[in-house]
PDB file of C-alpha atoms in Angstrom:
ATOM      1  CA  MET A   1      36.663  21.885 -35.973  1.00 59.00           C
ATOM      2  CA  ILE A   2      34.329  22.327 -32.993  1.00 66.00           C
ATOM      3  CA  THR A   3      35.307  20.497 -29.834  1.00 64.00           C
ATOM      4  CA  PRO A   4      32.214  18.787 -28.428  1.00 66.00           C
ATOM      5  CA  GLU A   5      30.957  19.870 -25.019  1.00 70.00           C
ATOM      6  CA  PRO A   6      31.402  17.171 -22.387  1.00 71.00           C
ATOM      7  CA  SER A   7      28.054  15.577 -21.413  1.00 79.00           C
ATOM      8  CA  HIS A   8      27.171  14.035 -18.092  1.00 82.00           C
ATOM      9  CA  MET A   9      24.237  12.252 -16.509  1.00 86.00           C
ATOM     10  CA  HIS A  10      23.555  14.029 -13.239  1.00 88.00           C
ATOM     11  CA  THR A  11      21.012  13.256 -10.561  1.00 90.00           C
ATOM     12  CA  THR A  12      20.290  14.607  -7.102  1.00 93.00           C
ATOM     13  CA  PHE A  13      20.069  12.717  -3.830  1.00 95.00           C
ATOM     14  CA  ARG A  14      16.330  13.369  -3.532  1.00 95.00           C
ATOM     15  CA  SER A  15      15.683  12.240  -7.120  1.00 95.00           C
ATOM     16  CA  LEU A  16      17.633   9.083  -6.435  1.00 95.00           C
ATOM     17  CA  VAL A  17      15.683   8.268  -3.258  1.00 96.00           C
ATOM     18  CA  THR A  18      12.404   9.002  -5.081  1.00 96.00           C
ATOM     19  CA  SER A  19      13.418   6.582  -7.841  1.00 96.00           C
ATOM     20  CA  ILE A  20      14.297   3.894  -5.294  1.00 97.00           C
ATOM     21  CA  HIS A  21      10.877   4.430  -3.672  1.00 97.00           C
ATOM     22  CA  GLY A  22       8.816   4.273  -6.865  1.00 95.00           C
ATOM     23  CA  LEU A  23      10.783   2.630  -9.645  1.00 95.00           C
ATOM     24  CA  LEU A  24      12.439  -0.020  -7.497  1.00 97.00           C
ATOM     25  CA  PHE A  25      10.292  -0.931  -4.496  1.00 97.00           C
ATOM     26  CA  GLY A  26       6.985   0.437  -5.825  1.00 97.00           C
ATOM     27  CA  SER A  27       7.312  -1.376  -9.148  1.00 97.00           C
ATOM     28  CA  LEU A  28       8.439  -4.632  -7.559  1.00 98.00           C
ATOM     29  CA  PHE A  29       5.537  -4.411  -5.129  1.00 98.00           C
ATOM     30  CA  LEU A  30       3.032  -3.761  -7.921  1.00 98.00           C
ATOM     31  CA  ILE A  31       4.282  -6.824  -9.810  1.00 98.00           C
ATOM     32  CA  ALA A  32       4.235  -8.966  -6.661  1.00 98.00           C
ATOM     33  CA  ILE A  33       0.715  -8.050  -5.547  1.00 98.00           C
ATOM     34  CA  ALA A  34      -0.586  -8.463  -9.118  1.00 98.00           C
ATOM     35  CA  ALA A  35       0.990 -11.932  -9.226  1.00 97.00           C
ATOM     36  CA  THR A  36      -0.604 -12.800  -5.873  1.00 97.00           C
ATOM     37  CA  ALA A  37      -4.042 -11.680  -7.082  1.00 97.00           C
ATOM     38  CA  LEU A  38      -3.545 -13.793 -10.205  1.00 97.00           C
ATOM     39  CA  GLU A  39      -2.507 -16.810  -8.119  1.00 95.00           C
ATOM     40  CA  LEU A  40      -5.613 -16.424  -5.931  1.00 95.00           C
ATOM     41  CA  LEU A  41      -7.780 -16.193  -9.044  1.00 95.00           C
ATOM     42  CA  ARG A  42      -6.059 -19.278 -10.481  1.00 93.00           C
ATOM     43  CA  GLN A  43      -6.769 -21.183  -7.264  1.00 90.00           C
ATOM     44  CA  GLN A  44     -10.449 -20.343  -7.577  1.00 89.00           C
ATOM     45  CA  VAL A  45     -10.741 -21.917 -11.027  1.00 89.00           C
ATOM     46  CA  MET A  46      -8.256 -24.781 -10.910  1.00 85.00           C
ATOM     47  CA  VAL A  47      -9.521 -28.358 -11.016  1.00 83.00           C
ATOM     48  CA  ARG A  48      -6.558 -29.965  -9.320  1.00 81.00           C
ATOM     49  CA  PRO A  49      -4.162 -28.070  -7.006  1.00 77.00           C
ATOM     50  CA  ALA A  50      -0.548 -27.922  -8.153  1.00 79.00           C
ATOM     51  CA  GLU A  51       1.893 -29.692  -5.861  1.00 86.00           C
ATOM     52  CA  LEU A  52       5.201 -27.981  -5.218  1.00 90.00           C
ATOM     53  CA  THR A  53       8.560 -29.451  -4.339  1.00 94.00           C
ATOM     54  CA  PRO A  54      10.063 -28.350  -0.976  1.00 95.00           C
ATOM     55  CA  LEU A  55      12.179 -25.833  -2.917  1.00 97.00           C
ATOM     56  CA  GLY A  56       9.064 -24.582  -4.720  1.00 94.00           C
ATOM     57  CA  ARG A  57       7.240 -24.108  -1.407  1.00 94.00           C
ATOM     58  CA  PHE A  58      10.227 -22.249   0.004  1.00 96.00           C
ATOM     59  CA  LEU A  59      10.413 -19.951  -3.031  1.00 96.00           C
ATOM     60  CA  GLU A  60       6.654 -19.337  -2.938  1.00 95.00           C
ATOM     61  CA  ARG A  61       6.757 -18.376   0.744  1.00 96.00           C
ATOM     62  CA  ALA A  62       9.817 -16.191   0.174  1.00 98.00           C
ATOM     63  CA  ALA A  63       7.949 -14.410  -2.645  1.00 97.00           C
ATOM     64  CA  TYR A  64       5.011 -13.576  -0.338  1.00 98.00           C
ATOM     65  CA  ILE A  65       7.339 -12.272   2.375  1.00 98.00           C
ATOM     66  CA  LYS A  66       9.234 -10.166  -0.186  1.00 98.00           C
ATOM     67  CA  MET A  67       5.933  -8.762  -1.477  1.00 98.00           C
ATOM     68  CA  ALA A  68       4.998  -7.501   1.986  1.00 98.00           C
ATOM     69  CA  ALA A  69       8.526  -6.194   2.607  1.00 98.00           C
ATOM     70  CA  PHE A  70       8.582  -4.267  -0.711  1.00 98.00           C
ATOM     71  CA  GLY A  71       5.223  -2.714   0.177  1.00 98.00           C
ATOM     72  CA  TRP A  72       6.357  -1.544   3.588  1.00 98.00           C
ATOM     73  CA  ILE A  73       9.693  -0.203   2.332  1.00 98.00           C
ATOM     74  CA  ALA A  74       7.941   1.738  -0.462  1.00 98.00           C
ATOM     75  CA  VAL A  75       5.269   3.237   1.781  1.00 98.00           C
ATOM     76  CA  LEU A  76       7.615   4.089   4.676  1.00 98.00           C
ATOM     77  CA  LEU A  77      10.185   5.684   2.352  1.00 98.00           C
ATOM     78  CA  GLY A  78       7.395   7.627   0.690  1.00 97.00           C
ATOM     79  CA  THR A  79       5.755   8.828   3.895  1.00 98.00           C
ATOM     80  CA  TYR A  80       8.735   9.547   6.128  1.00 98.00           C
ATOM     81  CA  VAL A  81      11.521  10.505   3.706  1.00 98.00           C
ATOM     82  CA  ILE A  82      10.080  11.816   0.427  1.00 97.00           C
ATOM     83  CA  TYR A  83       6.768  13.329   1.595  1.00 97.00           C
ATOM     84  CA  PRO A  84       8.520  15.766   4.004  1.00 97.00           C
ATOM     85  CA  TRP A  85      10.654  16.990   1.064  1.00 97.00           C
ATOM     86  CA  TYR A  86       7.535  17.274  -1.097  1.00 97.00           C
ATOM     87  CA  ARG A  87       5.514  19.293   1.430  1.00 96.00           C
ATOM     88  CA  SER A  88       8.248  21.500   2.914  1.00 95.00           C
ATOM     89  CA  LYS A  89       7.330  25.186   2.928  1.00 94.00           C
ATOM     90  CA  PRO A  90       9.444  27.563   0.818  1.00 94.00           C
ATOM     91  CA  PRO A  91      10.977  30.646   2.435  1.00 92.00           C
ATOM     92  CA  ALA A  92      10.005  33.983   0.909  1.00 89.00           C
ATOM     93  CA  GLY A  93      11.481  34.467  -2.551  1.00 87.00           C
ATOM     94  CA  ALA A  94      12.575  30.840  -2.899  1.00 89.00           C
ATOM     95  CA  ASN A  95      12.577  29.038  -6.244  1.00 90.00           C
ATOM     96  CA  LEU A  96       9.362  26.964  -6.135  1.00 93.00           C
ATOM     97  CA  ALA A  97      10.971  24.285  -8.317  1.00 90.00           C
ATOM     98  CA  ASP A  98      12.586  23.026  -5.110  1.00 91.00           C
ATOM     99  CA  TYR A  99       9.211  22.830  -3.298  1.00 95.00           C
ATOM    100  CA  PRO A 100       6.893  20.511  -5.296  1.00 96.00           C
ATOM    101  CA  ARG A 101       3.711  21.002  -3.232  1.00 97.00           C
ATOM    102  CA  SER A 102       3.956  24.778  -3.374  1.00 97.00           C
ATOM    103  CA  LEU A 103       4.853  24.645  -7.074  1.00 97.00           C
ATOM    104  CA  LEU A 104       1.737  22.589  -7.866  1.00 97.00           C
ATOM    105  CA  LEU A 105      -0.545  24.822  -5.790  1.00 97.00           C
ATOM    106  CA  SER A 106       0.870  27.981  -7.369  1.00 96.00           C
ATOM    107  CA  SER A 107      -1.060  27.406 -10.612  1.00 95.00           C
ATOM    108  CA  PRO A 108      -4.717  26.487 -11.167  1.00 96.00           C
ATOM    109  CA  ASN A 109      -3.506  24.255 -14.002  1.00 95.00           C
ATOM    110  CA  THR A 110      -1.546  22.028 -11.626  1.00 96.00           C
ATOM    111  CA  ALA A 111      -3.213  22.482  -8.203  1.00 97.00           C
ATOM    112  CA  ALA A 112      -5.397  19.377  -8.575  1.00 97.00           C
ATOM    113  CA  TRP A 113      -2.298  17.205  -8.922  1.00 97.00           C
ATOM    114  CA  HIS A 114      -1.843  17.960  -5.219  1.00 97.00           C
ATOM    115  CA  SER A 115      -5.426  18.404  -3.967  1.00 95.00           C
ATOM    116  CA  PHE A 116      -6.652  15.275  -5.765  1.00 97.00           C
ATOM    117  CA  GLY A 117      -3.618  13.218  -6.802  1.00 97.00           C
ATOM    118  CA  MET A 118      -1.337  13.527  -3.797  1.00 97.00           C
ATOM    119  CA  GLU A 119      -4.199  13.617  -1.276  1.00 96.00           C
ATOM    120  CA  TRP A 120      -5.506  10.308  -2.678  1.00 97.00           C
ATOM    121  CA  LYS A 121      -2.091   8.692  -3.123  1.00 97.00           C
ATOM    122  CA  GLU A 122      -0.795   9.469   0.366  1.00 96.00           C
ATOM    123  CA  HIS A 123      -3.753   7.735   2.036  1.00 97.00           C
ATOM    124  CA  VAL A 124      -4.779   4.946  -0.342  1.00 97.00           C
ATOM    125  CA  GLY A 125      -1.141   3.861  -0.645  1.00 97.00           C
ATOM    126  CA  TRP A 126      -1.177   2.709   2.975  1.00 98.00           C
ATOM    127  CA  ILE A 127      -3.965   0.216   2.270  1.00 98.00           C
ATOM    128  CA  ALA A 128      -1.592  -1.756   0.036  1.00 98.00           C
ATOM    129  CA  PRO A 129       1.017  -2.945   2.586  1.00 98.00           C
ATOM    130  CA  ILE A 130      -1.681  -3.741   5.167  1.00 98.00           C
ATOM    131  CA  VAL A 131      -3.449  -5.928   2.607  1.00 98.00           C
ATOM    132  CA  ALA A 132      -0.152  -7.393   1.353  1.00 98.00           C
ATOM    133  CA  THR A 133       0.918  -8.422   4.853  1.00 98.00           C
ATOM    134  CA  MET A 134      -2.454 -10.086   5.434  1.00 98.00           C
ATOM    135  CA  LEU A 135      -2.150 -11.839   2.049  1.00 98.00           C
ATOM    136  CA  ALA A 136       1.375 -13.073   2.818  1.00 98.00           C
ATOM    137  CA  VAL A 137       0.362 -14.534   6.181  1.00 98.00           C
ATOM    138  CA  VAL A 138      -2.843 -16.136   4.884  1.00 97.00           C
ATOM    139  CA  MET A 139      -1.187 -17.548   1.748  1.00 96.00           C
ATOM    140  CA  ILE A 140       1.685 -19.028   3.755  1.00 96.00           C
ATOM    141  CA  ARG A 141      -0.452 -20.472   6.551  1.00 96.00           C
ATOM    142  CA  HIS A 142      -3.772 -21.329   4.910  1.00 94.00           C
ATOM    143  CA  ALA A 143      -3.360 -21.641   1.124  1.00 91.00           C
ATOM    144  CA  ALA A 144      -4.971 -25.113   1.119  1.00 89.00           C
ATOM    145  CA  ALA A 145      -8.028 -23.797   2.987  1.00 91.00           C
ATOM    146  CA  LEU A 146      -8.497 -21.027   0.410  1.00 91.00           C
ATOM    147  CA  ARG A 147      -8.563 -23.652  -2.349  1.00 88.00           C
ATOM    148  CA  VAL A 148     -11.214 -25.829  -0.703  1.00 88.00           C
ATOM    149  CA  ASP A 149     -13.340 -23.109   0.910  1.00 91.00           C
ATOM    150  CA  LYS A 150     -14.376 -20.913  -2.012  1.00 91.00           C
ATOM    151  CA  ARG A 151     -15.976 -18.265   0.212  1.00 93.00           C
ATOM    152  CA  LEU A 152     -12.686 -17.668   2.008  1.00 95.00           C
ATOM    153  CA  GLY A 153     -10.769 -17.767  -1.266  1.00 95.00           C
ATOM    154  CA  ARG A 154     -13.051 -15.221  -2.917  1.00 96.00           C
ATOM    155  CA  ALA A 155     -12.882 -12.873   0.084  1.00 97.00           C
ATOM    156  CA  VAL A 156      -9.076 -12.996   0.116  1.00 98.00           C
ATOM    157  CA  LEU A 157      -9.083 -12.447  -3.668  1.00 97.00           C
ATOM    158  CA  ALA A 158     -11.281  -9.347  -3.192  1.00 98.00           C
ATOM    159  CA  PHE A 159      -8.717  -7.950  -0.731  1.00 98.00           C
ATOM    160  CA  ALA A 160      -5.894  -8.715  -3.175  1.00 98.00           C
ATOM    161  CA  CYS A 161      -7.748  -6.821  -5.934  1.00 98.00           C
ATOM    162  CA  ALA A 162      -8.278  -3.866  -3.566  1.00 98.00           C
ATOM    163  CA  GLY A 163      -4.574  -3.918  -2.690  1.00 98.00           C
ATOM    164  CA  LEU A 164      -3.702  -3.994  -6.385  1.00 98.00           C
ATOM    165  CA  LEU A 165      -6.041  -1.062  -7.065  1.00 98.00           C
ATOM    166  CA  ALA A 166      -4.536   0.938  -4.193  1.00 98.00           C
ATOM    167  CA  THR A 167      -1.016   0.220  -5.460  1.00 98.00           C
ATOM    168  CA  ALA A 168      -1.939   1.177  -9.018  1.00 98.00           C
ATOM    169  CA  VAL A 169      -3.469   4.489  -7.881  1.00 98.00           C
ATOM    170  CA  ALA A 170      -0.452   5.315  -5.711  1.00 98.00           C
ATOM    171  CA  GLY A 171       1.953   4.322  -8.487  1.00 97.00           C
ATOM    172  CA  PHE A 172       0.141   6.262 -11.202  1.00 97.00           C
ATOM    173  CA  PHE A 173      -0.084   9.486  -9.207  1.00 98.00           C
ATOM    174  CA  GLY A 174       3.458   9.055  -7.919  1.00 97.00           C
ATOM    175  CA  ALA A 175       4.755   8.881 -11.483  1.00 96.00           C
ATOM    176  CA  MET A 176       2.593  11.766 -12.716  1.00 97.00           C
ATOM    177  CA  LEU A 177       3.429  13.995  -9.743  1.00 97.00           C
ATOM    178  CA  ASP A 178       7.118  13.359 -10.291  1.00 95.00           C
ATOM    179  CA  LYS A 179       6.739  14.364 -13.948  1.00 95.00           C
ATOM    180  CA  THR A 180       4.807  17.534 -13.081  1.00 96.00           C
ATOM    181  CA  ALA A 181       6.726  18.660 -10.000  1.00 96.00           C
ATOM    182  CA  PRO A 182       9.724  16.416  -9.346  1.00 94.00           C
ATOM    183  CA  VAL A 183      11.250  16.082  -5.897  1.00 95.00           C
ATOM    184  CA  VAL A 184      14.801  17.329  -6.372  1.00 92.00           C
ATOM    185  CA  GLY A 185      17.620  18.682  -4.243  1.00 89.00           C
ATOM    186  CA  GLY A 186      20.415  17.563  -1.983  1.00 88.00           C
ATOM    187  CA  ALA A 187      23.805  16.397  -3.160  1.00 91.00           C
ATOM    188  CA  THR A 188      24.330  16.075  -6.920  1.00 90.00           C
ATOM    189  CA  TYR A 189      25.804  12.863  -8.318  1.00 89.00           C
ATOM    190  CA  THR A 190      27.243  12.126 -11.716  1.00 88.00           C
ATOM    191  CA  VAL A 191      25.744   8.804 -12.729  1.00 80.00           C
ATOM    192  CA  MET A 192      27.644   8.687 -16.015  1.00 80.00           C
ATOM    193  CA  GLY A 193      30.044  11.030 -17.774  1.00 74.00           C
ATOM    194  CA  GLY A 194      31.074  11.174 -21.422  1.00 58.00           C
ATOM    195  CA  HIS A 195      31.363  13.280 -24.559  1.00 51.00           C
ATOM    196  CA  HIS A 196      29.096  14.103 -27.465  1.00 49.00           C
ATOM    197  CA  GLY A 197      29.931  12.711 -30.828  1.00 43.00           C
TER     198      GLY A 197
ATOM    199  CA  MET B   1      -3.515 -34.813  -1.450  1.00 42.00           C
ATOM    200  CA  ALA B   2      -5.775 -33.542  -4.232  1.00 42.00           C
ATOM    201  CA  GLU B   3      -8.477 -36.058  -3.284  1.00 40.00           C
ATOM    202  CA  LEU B   4      -8.199 -35.041   0.362  1.00 41.00           C
ATOM    203  CA  GLU B   5      -8.486 -31.329  -0.476  1.00 43.00           C
ATOM    204  CA  ASN B   6     -11.493 -31.911  -2.711  1.00 40.00           C
ATOM    205  CA  SER B   7     -13.265 -34.186  -0.252  1.00 39.00           C
ATOM    206  CA  TYR B   8     -14.748 -31.411   1.887  1.00 45.00           C
ATOM    207  CA  SER B   9     -16.242 -28.077   0.936  1.00 54.00           C
ATOM    208  CA  GLY B  10     -15.256 -26.019   3.977  1.00 64.00           C
ATOM    209  CA  ALA B  11     -12.030 -25.354   5.844  1.00 70.00           C
ATOM    210  CA  PRO B  12     -11.645 -26.581   9.436  1.00 82.00           C
ATOM    211  CA  SER B  13     -13.216 -24.256  11.979  1.00 88.00           C
ATOM    212  CA  ALA B  14      -9.911 -23.039  13.472  1.00 91.00           C
ATOM    213  CA  VAL B  15      -8.571 -22.248   9.980  1.00 93.00           C
ATOM    214  CA  GLN B  16     -11.768 -20.412   9.047  1.00 94.00           C
ATOM    215  CA  GLY B  17     -11.447 -18.409  12.256  1.00 96.00           C
ATOM    216  CA  SER B  18      -7.810 -17.583  11.555  1.00 96.00           C
ATOM    217  CA  VAL B  19      -8.513 -16.414   7.983  1.00 97.00           C
ATOM    218  CA  CYS B  20     -11.514 -14.386   9.195  1.00 97.00           C
ATOM    219  CA  ALA B  21      -9.340 -12.749  11.872  1.00 98.00           C
ATOM    220  CA  ALA B  22      -6.786 -11.757   9.223  1.00 98.00           C
ATOM    221  CA  LEU B  23      -9.479 -10.383   6.885  1.00 98.00           C
ATOM    222  CA  VAL B  24     -11.557  -8.525   9.483  1.00 98.00           C
ATOM    223  CA  SER B  25      -8.513  -6.904  11.104  1.00 98.00           C
ATOM    224  CA  ALA B  26      -7.116  -5.839   7.692  1.00 98.00           C
ATOM    225  CA  GLY B  27     -10.546  -4.429   6.833  1.00 98.00           C
ATOM    226  CA  LEU B  28     -10.564  -2.551  10.130  1.00 98.00           C
ATOM    227  CA  GLY B  29      -7.099  -1.123   9.433  1.00 98.00           C
ATOM    228  CA  CYS B  30      -8.249   0.118   6.004  1.00 98.00           C
ATOM    229  CA  PHE B  31     -11.430   1.595   7.466  1.00 98.00           C
ATOM    230  CA  VAL B  32      -9.546   3.434  10.231  1.00 98.00           C
ATOM    231  CA  LEU B  33      -7.173   4.800   7.592  1.00 97.00           C
ATOM    232  CA  GLY B  34     -10.094   6.267   5.654  1.00 97.00           C
ATOM    233  CA  LEU B  35     -11.942   7.464   8.744  1.00 98.00           C
ATOM    234  CA  THR B  36      -8.939   9.299  10.203  1.00 98.00           C
ATOM    235  CA  ASP B  37      -8.365  10.944   6.794  1.00 97.00           C
ATOM    236  CA  VAL B  38     -11.885  12.388   6.926  1.00 97.00           C
ATOM    237  CA  LEU B  39     -11.643  13.343  10.621  1.00 97.00           C
ATOM    238  CA  ALA B  40      -8.294  15.102  10.171  1.00 97.00           C
ATOM    239  CA  ASP B  41      -9.729  17.015   7.224  1.00 95.00           C
ATOM    240  CA  ALA B  42     -12.900  17.981   9.100  1.00 96.00           C
ATOM    241  CA  SER B  43     -11.389  19.051  12.412  1.00 96.00           C
ATOM    242  CA  PRO B  44      -8.308  21.276  12.861  1.00 96.00           C
ATOM    243  CA  ALA B  45      -8.002  19.984  16.446  1.00 97.00           C
ATOM    244  CA  LEU B  46      -7.880  16.352  15.291  1.00 97.00           C
ATOM    245  CA  ASN B  47      -5.529  17.301  12.477  1.00 97.00           C
ATOM    246  CA  LYS B  48      -3.176  18.714  15.099  1.00 97.00           C
ATOM    247  CA  ALA B  49      -3.611  15.664  17.332  1.00 97.00           C
ATOM    248  CA  PHE B  50      -2.689  13.320  14.478  1.00 98.00           C
ATOM    249  CA  ASN B  51       0.483  15.314  13.793  1.00 97.00           C
ATOM    250  CA  ILE B  52       2.902  13.131  15.768  1.00 97.00           C
ATOM    251  CA  TYR B  53       5.828  13.692  13.351  1.00 97.00           C
ATOM    252  CA  ASN B  54       5.837  17.245  12.066  1.00 96.00           C
ATOM    253  CA  PRO B  55       7.681  16.773   8.734  1.00 97.00           C
ATOM    254  CA  THR B  56       4.970  14.304   7.643  1.00 97.00           C
ATOM    255  CA  GLY B  57       2.076  16.098   9.356  1.00 97.00           C
ATOM    256  CA  ALA B  58      -1.261  14.498  10.258  1.00 97.00           C
ATOM    257  CA  LEU B  59      -0.576  11.562   7.937  1.00 98.00           C
ATOM    258  CA  SER B  60       1.906  10.244  10.534  1.00 98.00           C
ATOM    259  CA  GLY B  61      -0.713   9.894  13.271  1.00 98.00           C
ATOM    260  CA  GLU B  62      -3.500   8.703  10.968  1.00 98.00           C
ATOM    261  CA  THR B  63      -1.410   5.834   9.590  1.00 98.00           C
ATOM    262  CA  THR B  64       0.146   4.943  12.939  1.00 98.00           C
ATOM    263  CA  LEU B  65      -3.298   4.654  14.547  1.00 98.00           C
ATOM    264  CA  ALA B  66      -4.572   2.516  11.653  1.00 98.00           C
ATOM    265  CA  VAL B  67      -1.564   0.173  11.798  1.00 98.00           C
ATOM    266  CA  VAL B  68      -1.709  -0.194  15.604  1.00 98.00           C
ATOM    267  CA  LEU B  69      -5.461  -0.940  15.581  1.00 98.00           C
ATOM    268  CA  TRP B  70      -4.995  -3.382  12.682  1.00 98.00           C
ATOM    269  CA  LEU B  71      -2.239  -5.346  14.469  1.00 98.00           C
ATOM    270  CA  VAL B  72      -3.902  -5.326  17.906  1.00 98.00           C
ATOM    271  CA  SER B  73      -7.267  -6.418  16.482  1.00 98.00           C
ATOM    272  CA  TRP B  74      -5.551  -9.150  14.434  1.00 98.00           C
ATOM    273  CA  PHE B  75      -3.846 -10.518  17.575  1.00 98.00           C
ATOM    274  CA  VAL B  76      -7.068 -10.439  19.614  1.00 98.00           C
ATOM    275  CA  LEU B  77      -9.338 -11.862  16.886  1.00 98.00           C
ATOM    276  CA  GLU B  78      -6.820 -14.608  16.037  1.00 97.00           C
ATOM    277  CA  ARG B  79      -6.913 -15.798  19.661  1.00 96.00           C
ATOM    278  CA  LEU B  80     -10.700 -15.549  19.896  1.00 97.00           C
ATOM    279  CA  TRP B  81     -11.675 -17.013  16.538  1.00 96.00           C
ATOM    280  CA  THR B  82      -9.243 -19.930  16.338  1.00 94.00           C
ATOM    281  CA  ALA B  83     -10.851 -21.150  19.565  1.00 93.00           C
ATOM    282  CA  ARG B  84     -14.364 -20.509  18.295  1.00 93.00           C
ATOM    283  CA  ALA B  85     -14.944 -19.542  14.664  1.00 90.00           C
ATOM    284  CA  PRO B  86     -17.286 -16.612  13.967  1.00 95.00           C
ATOM    285  CA  LYS B  87     -20.279 -16.784  11.641  1.00 95.00           C
ATOM    286  CA  LEU B  88     -18.490 -16.909   8.308  1.00 94.00           C
ATOM    287  CA  GLY B  89     -20.936 -14.797   6.296  1.00 95.00           C
ATOM    288  CA  ALA B  90     -21.063 -12.052   8.912  1.00 97.00           C
ATOM    289  CA  ALA B  91     -17.282 -11.933   9.345  1.00 97.00           C
ATOM    290  CA  LEU B  92     -16.542 -11.849   5.610  1.00 97.00           C
ATOM    291  CA  GLY B  93     -19.312  -9.291   5.044  1.00 97.00           C
ATOM    292  CA  ALA B  94     -17.902  -7.037   7.767  1.00 98.00           C
ATOM    293  CA  ALA B  95     -14.355  -7.391   6.410  1.00 98.00           C
ATOM    294  CA  LEU B  96     -15.362  -6.502   2.845  1.00 98.00           C
ATOM    295  CA  ALA B  97     -17.640  -3.649   3.977  1.00 98.00           C
ATOM    296  CA  MET B  98     -14.814  -2.077   6.012  1.00 98.00           C
ATOM    297  CA  LEU B  99     -12.393  -2.525   3.109  1.00 98.00           C
ATOM    298  CA  LEU B 100     -14.763  -0.778   0.677  1.00 98.00           C
ATOM    299  CA  LEU B 101     -15.505   1.992   3.175  1.00 98.00           C
ATOM    300  CA  GLY B 102     -11.775   2.451   3.741  1.00 98.00           C
ATOM    301  CA  LEU B 103     -11.154   2.758   0.003  1.00 98.00           C
ATOM    302  CA  ALA B 104     -14.081   5.162  -0.410  1.00 98.00           C
ATOM    303  CA  LEU B 105     -13.038   7.387   2.505  1.00 98.00           C
ATOM    304  CA  THR B 106      -9.579   7.933   1.026  1.00 97.00           C
ATOM    305  CA  PHE B 107     -11.081   9.210  -2.266  1.00 97.00           C
ATOM    306  CA  PRO B 108     -10.742  13.031  -2.158  1.00 97.00           C
ATOM    307  CA  PRO B 109     -14.159  13.940  -3.710  1.00 97.00           C
ATOM    308  CA  ILE B 110     -15.911  11.806  -1.048  1.00 97.00           C
ATOM    309  CA  VAL B 111     -13.771  13.367   1.701  1.00 96.00           C
ATOM    310  CA  ASP B 112     -14.718  16.814   0.380  1.00 95.00           C
ATOM    311  CA  VAL B 113     -18.445  15.975   0.412  1.00 96.00           C
ATOM    312  CA  LEU B 114     -18.273  14.597   3.962  1.00 96.00           C
ATOM    313  CA  THR B 115     -16.248  17.513   5.308  1.00 93.00           C
ATOM    314  CA  GLY B 116     -18.145  20.198   3.386  1.00 87.00           C
ATOM    315  CA  HIS B 117     -15.040  21.557   1.647  1.00 79.00           C
TER     316      HIS B 117
END
């Protein structure tokens, strides 16, 4: 009888932080800004505005504040924690798997993931939290005005759509870059341990 | 409440001014983000100047400048335009134009054309 090899689920510190950036805060932000764009669109076509209870108003305002907060956390984590790991320069003879930017640029088959994907993501991603913060403030302070003044409502909706587009681009390239050249390294953690069979 | 909201077709002047301030300043922030991306790509000197946090490179200065200009312009425009609302069409047109320019200037093929790379 063959004794099964023990199996574990390992991850590294950098992988974990990257997941928190994209899968947690990035995803929550994408959902929140999409919901806000949908709400603005709904306000443009509704016949009679919905009236909320005090609890409903509180929850609505909290949702807008959380949207902006998720956006800022995602973009700041990405820019100031993960991006330095991504772009760090390898010493001579180093394994490029630990240096995602250099790994991507080392092959013509993957170079555009950096020169197009990362270059676009790192800049367009910053549009999203700026727009989200503006949306949160305007929706909390002037939601009624957006319902009655269609020009204002449509302009704010256009910004929400741009923010959603920026988030989608950043999210898509973030996911694809992490599949092609994942950010790894740092301490290794065992998320789960067990045995085959 | 519904009758009151439907009884006029425009928001009060101070509210219009406040929303315009939020939109125009956000548009400006997006435009500055795109513009600094192009400038940092075109000029090694500017690229170096934008590098205020070395591990992140020029992106640190580009985004910091955009965020500071966005917040300062929001504060100033909010004070100005709640007292006296701007022309709505002009303000919204400027906000949307800057937003679109900002989006366009972050798109790498456009950056490459503008910088000759």
